[in-house]
Amino acid sequence: MSPAALALLLTLAAPAASAQEPLRPYTVSGDAIATSLTGRPGDAARGRAIVANRSVGLCLLCHSGPIPEERFQGTLAPSLAGAGARWSEGQLRLRIVDGPRLNPDTIMPAYYRITGLQHVARPFVGKTVLTAEQVEDVVAYLVTLKE
């Protein structure tokens, strides 16, 4: 799937989450964002629901993961199984917030960035895919995936 096709699919399938929430500042240090975007830990159960939801995170469009009830998981990106063993909480946070910062060729969208994006539908300009709280929930879930 081309990056343009994926961008269109994400635009059509995922509502912009933070229309009313201002972007919270964060600091990138190396390959991580060490501190929570919300100042508190996320909820792993809510994070799992976001990862599994094909209308919110769309993670399973490209990734597979230890969510057996979800059929037709992606094979374009690495499995989420073991993500918590491969990366620290801060590394996972940066990968979700702004994955293209680490890999400019990735087809994974920046879930919490609003500038420097391409192929953004007009109603979604200036809005993030996930809220800060949703990012923290997904991070909390991925950190639990040790195997």
mmCIF file of C-alpha atoms in Angstrom:
data_model
loop_
_atom_site.group_PDB
_atom_site.id
_atom_site.type_symbol
_atom_site.label_atom_id
_atom_site.label_comp_id
_atom_site.label_asym_id
_atom_site.label_seq_id
_atom_site.Cartn_x
_atom_site.Cartn_y
_atom_site.Cartn_z
ATOM 1 C CA MET A 1 0.000 0.000 0.000
ATOM 2 C CA SER A 2 1.429 3.358 -0.971
ATOM 3 C CA PRO A 3 1.870 6.079 1.651
ATOM 4 C CA ALA A 4 -0.719 8.218 -0.151
ATOM 5 C CA ALA A 5 -3.255 5.366 -0.134
ATOM 6 C CA LEU A 6 -2.609 4.722 3.556
ATOM 7 C CA ALA A 7 -3.001 8.429 4.344
ATOM 8 C CA LEU A 8 -6.320 8.471 2.519
ATOM 9 C CA LEU A 9 -7.499 5.354 4.341
ATOM 10 C CA LEU A 10 -6.531 6.825 7.708
ATOM 11 C CA THR A 11 -8.298 10.061 6.828
ATOM 12 C CA LEU A 12 -11.495 8.272 5.881
ATOM 13 C CA ALA A 13 -11.504 5.760 8.732
ATOM 14 C CA ALA A 14 -10.222 7.656 11.761
ATOM 15 C CA PRO A 15 -11.930 10.682 13.216
ATOM 16 C CA ALA A 16 -9.575 13.434 14.328
ATOM 17 C CA ALA A 17 -9.431 12.998 18.066
ATOM 18 C CA SER A 18 -8.266 16.290 19.431
ATOM 19 C CA ALA A 19 -10.335 18.940 17.706
ATOM 20 C CA GLN A 20 -10.781 20.797 21.013
ATOM 21 C CA GLU A 21 -7.613 19.738 22.851
ATOM 22 C CA PRO A 22 -4.525 21.907 22.353
ATOM 23 C CA LEU A 23 -1.348 20.023 21.517
ATOM 24 C CA ARG A 24 0.589 19.344 24.696
ATOM 25 C CA PRO A 25 4.305 20.122 24.607
ATOM 26 C CA TYR A 26 6.825 17.316 24.833
ATOM 27 C CA THR A 27 10.583 16.960 24.678
ATOM 28 C CA VAL A 28 12.350 14.436 22.481
ATOM 29 C CA SER A 29 15.613 13.178 23.888
ATOM 30 C CA GLY A 30 17.466 10.846 21.542
ATOM 31 C CA ASP A 31 14.950 8.241 20.417
ATOM 32 C CA ALA A 32 12.414 8.785 23.188
ATOM 33 C CA ILE A 33 9.921 11.070 24.879
ATOM 34 C CA ALA A 34 10.661 10.266 28.503
ATOM 35 C CA THR A 35 7.704 11.930 30.190
ATOM 36 C CA SER A 36 4.004 11.329 29.848
ATOM 37 C CA LEU A 37 2.107 13.759 27.621
ATOM 38 C CA THR A 38 -0.573 14.002 30.298
ATOM 39 C CA GLY A 39 1.611 13.918 33.403
ATOM 40 C CA ARG A 40 0.159 10.589 34.463
ATOM 41 C CA PRO A 41 0.319 6.976 33.277
ATOM 42 C CA GLY A 42 -2.136 5.686 30.729
ATOM 43 C CA ASP A 43 -4.584 2.830 31.161
ATOM 44 C CA ALA A 44 -3.423 -0.414 29.520
ATOM 45 C CA ALA A 45 -6.972 -1.778 29.077
ATOM 46 C CA ARG A 46 -8.065 1.358 27.230
ATOM 47 C CA GLY A 47 -4.828 1.194 25.223
ATOM 48 C CA ARG A 48 -5.548 -2.370 24.139
ATOM 49 C CA ALA A 49 -9.020 -1.288 23.028
ATOM 50 C CA ILE A 50 -7.523 1.553 20.963
ATOM 51 C CA VAL A 51 -4.982 -0.781 19.332
ATOM 52 C CA ALA A 52 -7.718 -3.302 18.495
ATOM 53 C CA ASN A 53 -10.225 -0.702 17.276
ATOM 54 C CA ARG A 54 -10.201 -0.376 13.497
ATOM 55 C CA SER A 55 -11.881 3.030 13.708
ATOM 56 C CA VAL A 56 -9.562 4.730 16.195
ATOM 57 C CA GLY A 57 -5.929 3.618 16.217
ATOM 58 C CA LEU A 58 -5.983 1.503 13.087
ATOM 59 C CA CYS A 59 -2.871 -0.227 14.448
ATOM 60 C CA LEU A 60 -3.915 -3.662 13.225
ATOM 61 C CA LEU A 61 -4.227 -2.374 9.685
ATOM 62 C CA CYS A 62 -0.443 -2.706 9.415
ATOM 63 C CA HIS A 63 0.667 -4.497 12.606
ATOM 64 C CA SER A 64 -0.240 -7.856 14.060
ATOM 65 C CA GLY A 65 -0.425 -8.306 17.784
ATOM 66 C CA PRO A 66 -1.509 -10.554 20.625
ATOM 67 C CA ILE A 67 -5.186 -9.741 20.150
ATOM 68 C CA PRO A 68 -6.556 -13.100 19.010
ATOM 69 C CA GLU A 69 -10.168 -11.968 18.728
ATOM 70 C CA GLU A 70 -9.219 -9.572 15.932
ATOM 71 C CA ARG A 71 -8.978 -11.292 12.595
ATOM 72 C CA PHE A 72 -7.152 -10.059 9.521
ATOM 73 C CA GLN A 73 -4.236 -8.370 11.244
ATOM 74 C CA GLY A 74 -1.625 -6.543 9.211
ATOM 75 C CA THR A 75 1.687 -7.809 7.947
ATOM 76 C CA LEU A 76 3.202 -4.553 6.660
ATOM 77 C CA ALA A 77 4.851 -3.586 9.944
ATOM 78 C CA PRO A 78 6.522 -5.387 12.856
ATOM 79 C CA SER A 79 4.370 -7.393 15.225
ATOM 80 C CA LEU A 80 3.388 -5.589 18.400
ATOM 81 C CA ALA A 81 4.065 -8.790 20.359
ATOM 82 C CA GLY A 82 7.126 -8.155 22.511
ATOM 83 C CA ALA A 83 7.058 -4.379 21.933
ATOM 84 C CA GLY A 84 7.501 -3.772 25.675
ATOM 85 C CA ALA A 85 10.635 -5.924 25.653
ATOM 86 C CA ARG A 86 12.110 -4.253 22.558
ATOM 87 C CA TRP A 87 11.527 -0.612 23.484
ATOM 88 C CA SER A 88 11.279 1.478 26.640
ATOM 89 C CA GLU A 89 8.155 3.414 27.551
ATOM 90 C CA GLY A 90 9.734 6.621 26.211
ATOM 91 C CA GLN A 91 10.800 4.956 22.959
ATOM 92 C CA LEU A 92 7.289 3.607 22.434
ATOM 93 C CA ARG A 93 5.829 7.046 23.144
ATOM 94 C CA LEU A 94 7.968 8.702 20.442
ATOM 95 C CA ARG A 95 7.118 5.960 17.937
ATOM 96 C CA ILE A 96 3.417 6.694 18.437
ATOM 97 C CA VAL A 97 3.674 10.473 18.724
ATOM 98 C CA ASP A 98 5.934 10.911 15.691
ATOM 99 C CA GLY A 99 7.211 7.670 14.152
ATOM 100 C CA PRO A 100 8.386 9.407 10.954
ATOM 101 C CA ARG A 101 10.894 11.360 13.067
ATOM 102 C CA LEU A 102 12.762 8.074 13.606
ATOM 103 C CA ASN A 103 12.119 6.646 10.142
ATOM 104 C CA PRO A 104 11.209 9.205 7.472
ATOM 105 C CA ASP A 105 10.284 6.382 5.078
ATOM 106 C CA THR A 106 7.720 4.769 7.378
ATOM 107 C CA ILE A 107 4.087 4.577 6.327
ATOM 108 C CA MET A 108 3.062 4.843 9.991
ATOM 109 C CA PRO A 109 1.400 8.169 10.645
ATOM 110 C CA ALA A 110 2.443 10.607 13.326
ATOM 111 C CA TYR A 111 -0.426 10.097 15.772
ATOM 112 C CA TYR A 112 0.268 13.240 17.812
ATOM 113 C CA ARG A 113 1.762 15.768 15.433
ATOM 114 C CA ILE A 114 -0.005 18.472 13.451
ATOM 115 C CA THR A 115 2.770 20.183 11.483
ATOM 116 C CA GLY A 116 4.867 19.055 8.549
ATOM 117 C CA LEU A 117 2.323 16.448 7.431
ATOM 118 C CA GLN A 118 1.371 15.585 3.857
ATOM 119 C CA HIS A 119 -1.913 14.428 2.317
ATOM 120 C CA VAL A 120 -4.100 15.649 5.199
ATOM 121 C CA ALA A 121 -7.766 16.122 4.364
ATOM 122 C CA ARG A 122 -8.973 19.667 5.038
ATOM 123 C CA PRO A 123 -11.283 18.738 7.979
ATOM 124 C CA PHE A 124 -8.340 17.092 9.745
ATOM 125 C CA VAL A 125 -5.749 19.855 9.364
ATOM 126 C CA GLY A 126 -4.532 20.969 12.783
ATOM 127 C CA LYS A 127 -5.901 17.897 14.552
ATOM 128 C CA THR A 128 -4.087 14.871 15.891
ATOM 129 C CA VAL A 129 -5.149 11.296 15.211
ATOM 130 C CA LEU A 130 -5.021 10.418 18.919
ATOM 131 C CA THR A 131 -5.393 12.604 21.994
ATOM 132 C CA ALA A 132 -2.572 12.838 24.528
ATOM 133 C CA GLU A 133 -4.551 10.564 26.843
ATOM 134 C CA GLN A 134 -5.045 7.991 24.080
ATOM 135 C CA VAL A 135 -1.317 8.051 23.296
ATOM 136 C CA GLU A 136 -0.577 7.339 26.957
ATOM 137 C CA ASP A 137 -3.146 4.533 27.026
ATOM 138 C CA VAL A 138 -1.557 2.877 23.981
ATOM 139 C CA VAL A 139 1.909 3.260 25.510
ATOM 140 C CA ALA A 140 0.651 1.695 28.752
ATOM 141 C CA TYR A 141 -0.661 -1.291 26.789
ATOM 142 C CA LEU A 142 2.406 -1.755 24.592
ATOM 143 C CA VAL A 143 4.736 -1.676 27.603
ATOM 144 C CA THR A 144 2.914 -4.764 28.935
ATOM 145 C CA LEU A 145 3.746 -6.779 25.800
ATOM 146 C CA LYS A 146 6.926 -8.508 26.925
ATOM 147 C CA GLU A 147 6.662 -11.671 24.799
#
